[in-house]
Amino acid sequence: MKPRLGTLDELPEDYVEELSAMSVTPLWPNLHALLPRGIPERKTRPCLWRYGEVRPYLLRAGELTPMEKAERRVLVFSNPGLGLEKMMATPSIYIGLQLILPGETAPCHRHTPSAVRFVIEGEGGYTTVEGEKCIMNKGDLILTPAGTWHDHGNSGAGPVVWLDALDLMLIYGLEASYAIEGPIQDDNNMADASRTRYRRAGLVPYPSLNAPRPAYPLVRYPWNEVRAALADLAPAQAPGEAVQLAYVNPETGAECLPTLGFSAQMLRPGEEARPPRRSASSVVHVIEGEGQSEIDGETLAWGESDTLAVPTHARVVHRNASNDEPAYLFHVDDAPLQRKIGIYEEFPDA
Ligand code: GTQ
């Protein structure tokens, strides 16, 4: 048997103190904590945020804190295993619920973290991204990639609520997170690219063939189209095969943001989905339907607009509780970043 690694208190006190005075520390007492054998240490806990529970507090924030005092009126989903002050749903994924009331605007800025919005409720909301006005209907995905100007507004009659997903804490952890403020943008008076230049998969504007592909050609992915695409995919997938579509850059086919990945999944009536164990952490948001997820043995029962955290390497089962209606899930994961740095893995053992 290999000997256990030496601990700090096995070392002479003066040795440790003198190292500390030089800002130096021995590796071996922490080596196995930093590089656990076989599977990472996960502090992230499987957990569920119920929309019905949090929503009243978000609306209350609308009364308590005017936009001028909030800039972004957001309640952040903080994984209890990581500590509330960390504002991490998982180590890489920041998730918030943002509220904007009728007539309000959230000022324009751009920042080094990338963000997306996934719309939960309300009519008349919009986000303008680099001059492109994106209407916000329930289930729409809107990208505001790193460095892009964005402001939000609500020209409707009731509250508009969406889920924010950002790589904020990754970028903050790199000590590279900052923002610049700007004036509210004029919009270009055009329908967004999902309704003009990138109307459907497999077609791109002709000049694209002879030019460098734009980094972010499409910033709005309308839910009505994604939902219809899932409905058409469903009969083509055998039982046990996931009915799941990834949101990608229509010019390159690559993930639409550098760090975080997005996909939508239909759970057919009565379906139980058993994805492989994955090295990526994720957040799952319920677009429609009711069911349960088993995450590392913990069963969490969900309904519409609820949100779940899935740790890295977790064993996962998602069940649609209805035998008549499909359920729809929106997934955020950090697989794009993990793939880029060469650590993404899937373990078929599930
Ligand atoms: O809407 O731009 O949840 O800058 C956190 C930071 C939302 C936003 C957040 C942000 C935004």
Coordinates of C-alpha atoms and ligand atoms in Angstrom, one line a residue:
M1 CA 0.0 0.0 0.0
K2 CA 1.2 3.5 -0.8
P3 CA 1.9 5.7 2.3
R4 CA -0.5 8.5 3.1
L5 CA 0.8 11.9 2.1
G6 CA 2.5 14.0 4.8
T7 CA 0.4 16.6 6.6
L8 CA 1.2 20.2 7.6
D9 CA 1.3 19.5 11.3
E10 CA 3.9 16.8 10.7
L11 CA 6.3 19.6 9.7
P12 CA 8.3 21.6 12.2
E13 CA 6.4 24.8 13.2
D14 CA 9.3 27.1 12.5
Y15 CA 9.7 25.6 9.0
V16 CA 6.1 26.3 8.1
E17 CA 6.2 29.8 9.6
E18 CA 9.4 30.7 7.7
L19 CA 7.9 29.4 4.5
S20 CA 4.7 31.5 5.2
A21 CA 6.8 34.6 5.7
M22 CA 8.2 34.1 2.2
S23 CA 4.6 33.5 0.8
V24 CA 5.5 29.9 0.0
T25 CA 3.5 26.8 0.9
P26 CA 4.2 23.0 0.6
L27 CA 2.1 21.2 -2.0
W28 CA 1.9 17.6 -0.5
P29 CA -0.5 18.3 2.4
N30 CA -3.0 19.5 -0.2
L31 CA -2.1 17.5 -3.2
H32 CA -4.9 14.9 -2.9
A33 CA -7.5 17.6 -2.1
L34 CA -6.5 19.5 -5.3
L35 CA -6.3 16.3 -7.4
P36 CA -8.7 13.8 -5.9
R37 CA -8.4 10.3 -7.3
G38 CA -10.9 9.3 -10.0
I39 CA -13.6 11.9 -9.5
P40 CA -13.5 15.6 -8.7
E41 CA -14.6 16.9 -5.3
R42 CA -18.0 18.5 -5.8
K43 CA -19.2 21.2 -3.4
T44 CA -22.0 22.0 -5.7
R45 CA -25.3 20.4 -4.5
P46 CA -28.1 19.1 -6.7
C47 CA -30.8 21.7 -6.0
L48 CA -34.1 23.2 -7.2
W49 CA -35.3 26.8 -7.2
R50 CA -39.1 26.9 -7.5
Y51 CA -40.3 29.8 -9.6
G52 CA -43.6 30.0 -7.7
E53 CA -41.6 30.5 -4.4
V54 CA -39.2 33.1 -5.7
R55 CA -41.5 35.1 -8.0
P56 CA -43.3 37.0 -5.2
Y57 CA -40.0 38.2 -3.8
L58 CA -38.9 39.3 -7.3
L59 CA -42.1 41.3 -7.7
R60 CA -41.5 42.7 -4.2
A61 CA -38.1 43.9 -5.3
G62 CA -39.9 45.8 -8.0
E63 CA -41.6 47.8 -5.2
L64 CA -38.6 48.0 -2.9
T65 CA -35.9 49.0 -5.4
P66 CA -36.5 51.3 -8.3
M67 CA -34.4 50.7 -11.5
E68 CA -32.2 53.7 -10.8
K69 CA -31.1 51.9 -7.6
A70 CA -30.6 48.5 -9.2
E71 CA -29.4 49.0 -12.8
R72 CA -30.3 45.3 -13.1
R73 CA -33.1 44.1 -10.8
V74 CA -32.0 40.5 -10.3
L75 CA -32.3 37.8 -7.7
V76 CA -29.4 35.4 -8.0
F77 CA -29.7 31.6 -7.6
S78 CA -26.8 30.7 -5.3
N79 CA -26.0 27.1 -4.8
P80 CA -26.0 26.4 -1.0
G81 CA -23.1 24.0 -1.3
L82 CA -20.9 26.8 -2.7
G83 CA -22.0 29.5 -0.3
L84 CA -24.7 32.2 -0.9
E85 CA -22.2 35.0 -1.3
K86 CA -20.5 33.2 -4.2
M87 CA -23.5 33.8 -6.5
M88 CA -22.8 30.5 -8.3
A89 CA -25.5 28.1 -9.4
T90 CA -22.6 25.9 -10.3
P91 CA -18.9 26.9 -10.2
S92 CA -19.1 28.1 -13.8
I93 CA -22.7 29.2 -14.2
Y94 CA -24.3 32.3 -12.8
I95 CA -28.1 32.3 -12.9
G96 CA -30.4 35.2 -11.9
L97 CA -34.1 36.1 -12.3
Q98 CA -34.4 39.6 -13.8
L99 CA -37.5 41.8 -13.5
I100 CA -38.3 44.8 -15.6
L101 CA -41.6 46.7 -15.0
P102 CA -43.7 48.5 -17.6
G103 CA -42.0 51.6 -18.9
E104 CA -38.7 50.8 -17.3
T105 CA -35.4 50.6 -19.1
A106 CA -32.2 48.9 -17.8
P107 CA -29.3 51.1 -18.9
C108 CA -26.9 50.2 -21.7
H109 CA -23.6 48.6 -20.9
R110 CA -21.2 46.1 -22.2
H111 CA -18.9 43.8 -20.3
T112 CA -16.3 41.0 -20.5
P113 CA -18.6 38.3 -19.2
S114 CA -21.0 36.8 -21.8
A115 CA -24.7 36.6 -21.0
V116 CA -27.9 35.1 -22.3
R117 CA -31.6 35.7 -21.4
F118 CA -34.2 33.0 -21.4
V119 CA -37.7 34.5 -21.2
I120 CA -40.1 33.3 -18.5
E121 CA -43.1 35.5 -18.5
G122 CA -44.6 38.8 -19.7
E123 CA -45.3 40.7 -22.9
G124 CA -43.5 43.7 -24.4
G125 CA -40.0 43.0 -23.1
Y126 CA -37.1 43.6 -25.4
T127 CA -33.3 43.5 -25.3
T128 CA -31.3 45.6 -27.8
V129 CA -28.0 44.0 -28.7
E130 CA -25.6 46.1 -30.8
G131 CA -28.6 48.0 -32.2
E132 CA -30.6 44.8 -33.0
K133 CA -33.9 45.0 -31.1
C134 CA -34.9 41.5 -29.9
I135 CA -38.4 41.0 -28.7
M136 CA -38.7 38.7 -25.7
N137 CA -41.4 36.1 -25.9
K138 CA -41.7 33.3 -23.4
G139 CA -39.0 30.7 -24.1
D140 CA -36.9 32.9 -26.4
L141 CA -33.1 32.7 -26.0
I142 CA -31.3 36.0 -26.5
L143 CA -27.5 36.3 -26.5
T144 CA -25.5 39.2 -25.3
P145 CA -21.9 37.9 -25.9
A146 CA -18.8 39.4 -24.3
G147 CA -18.2 43.0 -25.4
T148 CA -21.6 43.6 -27.0
W149 CA -23.7 46.6 -26.0
H150 CA -27.0 45.7 -24.5
D151 CA -30.0 47.4 -22.8
H152 CA -33.4 46.1 -21.8
G153 CA -36.8 47.6 -21.8
N154 CA -40.5 46.8 -21.2
S155 CA -43.1 48.5 -23.5
G156 CA -45.8 46.2 -22.3
A157 CA -48.5 46.5 -19.5
G158 CA -47.2 44.0 -17.0
P159 CA -44.0 42.7 -15.5
V160 CA -41.4 40.9 -17.7
V161 CA -39.2 38.3 -16.1
W162 CA -36.4 36.3 -17.6
L163 CA -33.6 34.0 -16.5
D164 CA -30.1 35.4 -16.9
A165 CA -27.2 32.9 -17.5
L166 CA -23.7 34.3 -17.4
D167 CA -20.1 33.1 -17.2
L168 CA -19.7 36.1 -14.7
M169 CA -18.0 34.1 -11.9
L170 CA -15.6 32.5 -14.3
I171 CA -14.5 35.9 -15.7
Y172 CA -14.6 37.4 -12.2
G173 CA -12.4 34.5 -11.0
L174 CA -9.9 35.4 -13.7
E175 CA -10.0 39.0 -12.4
A176 CA -11.0 40.0 -15.8
S177 CA -14.6 41.1 -15.2
Y178 CA -15.6 44.7 -15.9
A179 CA -18.2 46.8 -17.6
I180 CA -18.5 50.1 -19.6
E181 CA -21.6 52.2 -19.5
G182 CA -23.1 53.8 -22.7
P183 CA -26.2 55.6 -23.9
I184 CA -29.4 53.7 -24.6
Q185 CA -29.0 52.4 -28.2
D186 CA -31.1 53.5 -31.1
D187 CA -32.5 50.3 -32.7
N188 CA -31.9 49.6 -36.4
N189 CA -35.6 49.4 -37.1
M190 CA -35.2 45.9 -38.5
A191 CA -36.6 42.6 -37.5
D192 CA -33.9 40.6 -35.7
A193 CA -31.7 38.2 -37.7
S194 CA -33.8 35.1 -36.8
R195 CA -36.5 36.7 -39.0
T196 CA -34.3 38.1 -41.7
R197 CA -30.7 36.9 -42.4
Y198 CA -30.9 33.6 -40.5
R199 CA -34.5 32.7 -41.1
R200 CA -33.8 28.9 -41.1
A201 CA -31.1 26.3 -40.5
G202 CA -29.0 25.5 -43.6
L203 CA -29.3 29.0 -45.2
V204 CA -26.9 31.9 -44.8
P205 CA -26.7 35.2 -46.5
Y206 CA -24.8 34.6 -49.8
P207 CA -21.8 37.0 -49.1
S208 CA -21.0 34.9 -46.0
L209 CA -19.3 32.4 -48.3
N210 CA -16.7 34.9 -49.3
A211 CA -16.0 36.7 -46.0
P212 CA -14.9 35.9 -42.5
R213 CA -17.9 34.4 -40.6
P214 CA -19.3 36.9 -38.1
A215 CA -18.6 35.8 -34.5
Y216 CA -22.3 36.3 -33.4
P217 CA -24.5 36.4 -36.4
L218 CA -27.7 35.4 -34.6
V219 CA -28.6 36.7 -31.1
R220 CA -32.2 35.7 -30.8
Y221 CA -33.5 32.1 -31.0
P222 CA -37.3 32.2 -30.9
W223 CA -39.0 29.5 -28.8
N224 CA -41.8 28.9 -31.3
E225 CA -39.3 27.7 -33.8
V226 CA -37.3 25.6 -31.4
R227 CA -40.4 24.0 -30.1
A228 CA -41.6 23.1 -33.6
A229 CA -38.2 21.7 -34.4
L230 CA -38.3 19.5 -31.3
A231 CA -41.8 18.3 -32.3
D232 CA -40.5 17.3 -35.7
L233 CA -37.4 15.7 -34.3
A234 CA -39.3 13.6 -31.7
P235 CA -40.6 10.8 -34.1
A236 CA -37.1 10.5 -35.6
Q237 CA -35.5 9.6 -32.3
A238 CA -35.8 6.0 -31.0
P239 CA -37.0 5.4 -27.5
G240 CA -34.0 6.1 -25.2
E241 CA -32.4 8.6 -27.7
A242 CA -32.7 12.2 -26.4
V243 CA -34.9 14.6 -28.3
Q244 CA -32.5 17.5 -27.8
L245 CA -31.3 20.4 -30.0
A246 CA -28.2 22.5 -29.4
Y247 CA -28.3 26.2 -30.0
V248 CA -25.4 27.0 -32.4
N249 CA -23.9 29.7 -34.5
P250 CA -25.6 29.3 -37.9
E251 CA -22.5 30.4 -39.8
T252 CA -20.0 28.0 -38.2
G253 CA -22.1 25.3 -36.5
A254 CA -20.1 25.9 -33.3
E255 CA -21.6 26.5 -29.9
C256 CA -23.0 30.0 -29.9
L257 CA -20.9 31.3 -27.0
P258 CA -17.3 30.5 -26.1
T259 CA -17.8 29.3 -22.5
L260 CA -21.5 28.2 -22.0
G261 CA -23.6 25.9 -24.1
F262 CA -27.4 25.9 -24.6
S263 CA -29.8 23.2 -25.7
A264 CA -33.5 22.5 -25.5
Q265 CA -34.9 19.0 -24.8
M266 CA -38.3 17.5 -25.2
L267 CA -39.3 14.7 -22.8
R268 CA -41.9 12.8 -24.6
P269 CA -45.1 11.8 -22.7
G270 CA -44.0 9.4 -19.9
E271 CA -40.3 9.5 -21.1
E272 CA -37.4 8.9 -18.7
A273 CA -34.2 10.4 -20.1
R274 CA -30.9 9.0 -18.8
P275 CA -28.1 11.1 -20.2
P276 CA -24.5 9.9 -19.8
R277 CA -22.6 11.2 -16.8
R278 CA -20.8 14.3 -18.0
S279 CA -17.8 16.3 -16.8
A280 CA -19.7 19.6 -17.4
S281 CA -21.9 21.2 -14.8
S282 CA -25.3 22.4 -15.9
V283 CA -28.4 24.2 -15.0
V284 CA -31.8 22.9 -16.2
H285 CA -34.8 25.3 -16.6
V286 CA -38.3 23.9 -17.1
I287 CA -40.0 25.6 -20.0
E288 CA -43.2 23.6 -19.9
G289 CA -44.4 20.5 -18.0
E290 CA -44.0 18.6 -14.8
G291 CA -41.7 15.8 -13.7
Q292 CA -38.8 14.8 -11.5
S293 CA -35.1 14.7 -11.8
E294 CA -32.8 12.4 -10.0
I295 CA -29.4 14.0 -9.6
D296 CA -26.8 11.9 -7.8
G297 CA -29.6 10.0 -6.0
E298 CA -31.5 13.1 -5.0
T299 CA -35.0 13.4 -6.3
L300 CA -36.3 16.9 -7.1
A301 CA -39.9 17.4 -8.4
W302 CA -40.3 20.2 -10.8
G303 CA -42.9 22.2 -12.6
E304 CA -43.1 25.1 -15.1
S305 CA -40.3 27.7 -14.8
D306 CA -38.5 25.9 -12.0
T307 CA -34.7 25.7 -12.3
L308 CA -32.2 22.9 -11.2
A309 CA -28.5 22.8 -10.6
V310 CA -26.5 19.7 -11.8
P311 CA -23.0 19.2 -10.5
T312 CA -20.1 18.0 -12.7
H313 CA -19.9 14.2 -13.1
A314 CA -23.5 13.8 -11.7
R315 CA -25.7 10.8 -12.4
V316 CA -28.9 12.2 -13.9
V317 CA -32.4 11.0 -14.7
H318 CA -35.1 13.3 -16.0
R319 CA -38.7 12.0 -15.9
N320 CA -41.8 13.5 -17.5
A321 CA -44.6 13.0 -15.0
S322 CA -47.3 13.3 -17.7
N323 CA -48.3 10.4 -20.0
D324 CA -50.2 12.7 -22.3
E325 CA -48.1 15.9 -22.7
P326 CA -44.5 16.5 -23.5
A327 CA -42.3 18.4 -21.1
Y328 CA -39.6 20.9 -22.4
L329 CA -36.3 21.6 -20.7
F330 CA -33.7 24.3 -21.4
H331 CA -30.1 23.3 -20.5
V332 CA -27.1 25.6 -19.8
D333 CA -23.8 23.8 -19.4
D334 CA -20.1 24.7 -19.5
A335 CA -19.2 22.0 -22.1
P336 CA -18.0 24.6 -24.7
L337 CA -15.3 25.8 -22.2
Q338 CA -14.4 22.2 -21.1
R339 CA -14.1 21.1 -24.8
K340 CA -11.8 24.1 -25.5
I341 CA -9.5 23.3 -22.7
G342 CA -9.6 19.6 -23.6
I343 CA -11.3 18.2 -20.4
Y344 CA -14.8 17.4 -21.6
E345 CA -15.8 13.8 -21.0
E346 CA -18.9 11.7 -21.1
F347 CA -19.0 8.5 -19.1
P348 CA -21.4 5.9 -20.6
D349 CA -21.8 4.0 -17.3
A350 CA -24.7 6.3 -16.1
Ligands
GTQ1 O1 -28.7 42.2 -17.8 O2 -26.8 43.0 -18.3 O3 -27.9 39.1 -14.1 O4 -24.9 42.9 -16.5 C1 -25.9 40.3 -14.1 C2 -25.2 41.3 -14.8 C3 -27.7 40.7 -15.7 C4 -27.5 42.3 -17.6 C5 -27.2 40.0 -14.6 C6 -25.7 41.9 -15.9 C7 -26.9 41.6 -16.4

